[in-house]
């Protein structure tokens, strides 16, 4: 499986509108009704483009999975979408779609891979049956033999011998089960695959193998991925752009390389410091003090302020809006520019050095350089925070908005 | 296959133990059956009569306990369960054979209906959580919680005695009909079975419903059901994916219930004077008919074992994970 891949389309603002697959704006999701309702997702904006890998990062309970389930209308009671819009290809209103329309979209266009494949596969059905059932539901004209052949081909594609079709899920290893899930997700050539912590339950070696295969498949089949993970360093390796969520809100959104080299929100900085880098020298890891807020009573002002070492008075009283940092029009319905929801970035005050590092050029998107596969000649994301080491020289590009958006 | 062989082996051993226990328990009791019969029929206490009876019950054979045990096994394997004391000289086997079809027909059918009905309602109640069905559940539970004989007697008083919709008791109209394979008899049997069956279903359906509903709610939260939904499968198929898995504990419960069919809905058969095993059992207890009791216990044991064996097979069929031997 070669990593030498077809060039990916640049995920920059201003691509043709037809390339937008999913566009979410102002989405709010509550659990429960009335006074006791928990606001799991508040005012989320998101754009997923054709062939793009969009990382959705955040701690447990930050609302990242809820957001994904809301978009796909898989929320279970008491989850409720209370506001916002979500459109597929700028034509289908996902939040208003009827049962029939949704069923047509599901798996055909949007497939889902969940964290625990042990639970995601039906324990009492053979895996072959679980792949062919989706073919039968969506391609009722296909013959039994054709479906079987397709299922076998899908398994082979993810590196599992076709004779495993007759196995039950409990007869496969964790890694194989996750591969089966991925094969199943690709059964109908979807445009989008939503992956909710797809490799979290696996050991690191299997995790790496599967991610490599996944990215190779992505390059070949050109589907977009919404990749949900708490592991920001992993997302930096595989995603084109990243959205960071905290307590139900989007707190930062940027190009993967940009967020890695130059996080603009203290929470992103904290997340990046919480994981060892997959490349580069060892460094001291720092956690984020405290724990995520109870969503039944998020702190006033910026919900991150009790854990934020940079917090000042305004943070405790006023919730910060998502500041647009690269001059492009803000992303409500438009393209996702670089943005951060932090009062430090409102353009009126001095930003601490850690949050004002220059990005290494707007085109610096990390290639899928996965662990164990360093690609010579490629720009490998360098040493991360806290030491401000920038692997590539910063060349301010004339004529464009300065990349160092945090600096007024 | 190996799993099936091992299972069967296990049940054979259990059956051997059960038969042995069944052999020893009466021998721990004082007295002997011949004296019991004589006491009962107030017959002349001539030594001849006693000797004849003792011979018939095998008291005076002077065989040791081991010999008796072997003889007992021989009799069991030939289907001979001994002679009843109360209905002397009828054999225990013939009494049980006469009662068994009634019980299996009534209680068996009612149990199956109750299980299917309860499971279906449970599936729907879980899928439509929060709908009007949730309000029906407490009413169903009431009939399960209320003492059965009370509900049954009320049902007899209301539907049989007052409204006259159903016969009050017995398995068929003994005064006018002779058992036979004709429509008059069969329809009469069905007519007599409806009310007792209804009371059994009413009293047990809530258990299946609640069990299924709760399992279904748990199962519906499983990721594979979410995935089935995300796959855009038809709703019916999504429900069946969840139900298939939720069904497993209920099947285990059902197998136990099948085993207890033979011991009969004791109360049902008493209230309705229904000529089944339960009624036979209560008569045997009332008249100290030990051979009959022994025979009935043996049959009940076999029924429970067979039901469990059956459940094991069904379980292995439904859940591939149980097919593996550790």
XYZ file of C-alpha atoms in Angstrom, chain A residues 45 48 64-65 99 110 119 166 225 274 279 289 336 349:
14
model
C -20.044 25.991 12.363
C -16.443 19.549 5.110
C -17.627 16.258 19.202
C -19.504 12.993 18.797
C -37.009 9.256 6.963
C -22.346 9.288 4.548
C -20.030 -3.325 19.739
C -18.393 -16.507 7.205
C -13.360 12.080 6.390
C -0.787 16.707 26.556
C 7.882 12.533 15.629
C -5.212 21.398 34.871
C -13.626 27.924 7.302
C -4.217 43.099 23.371
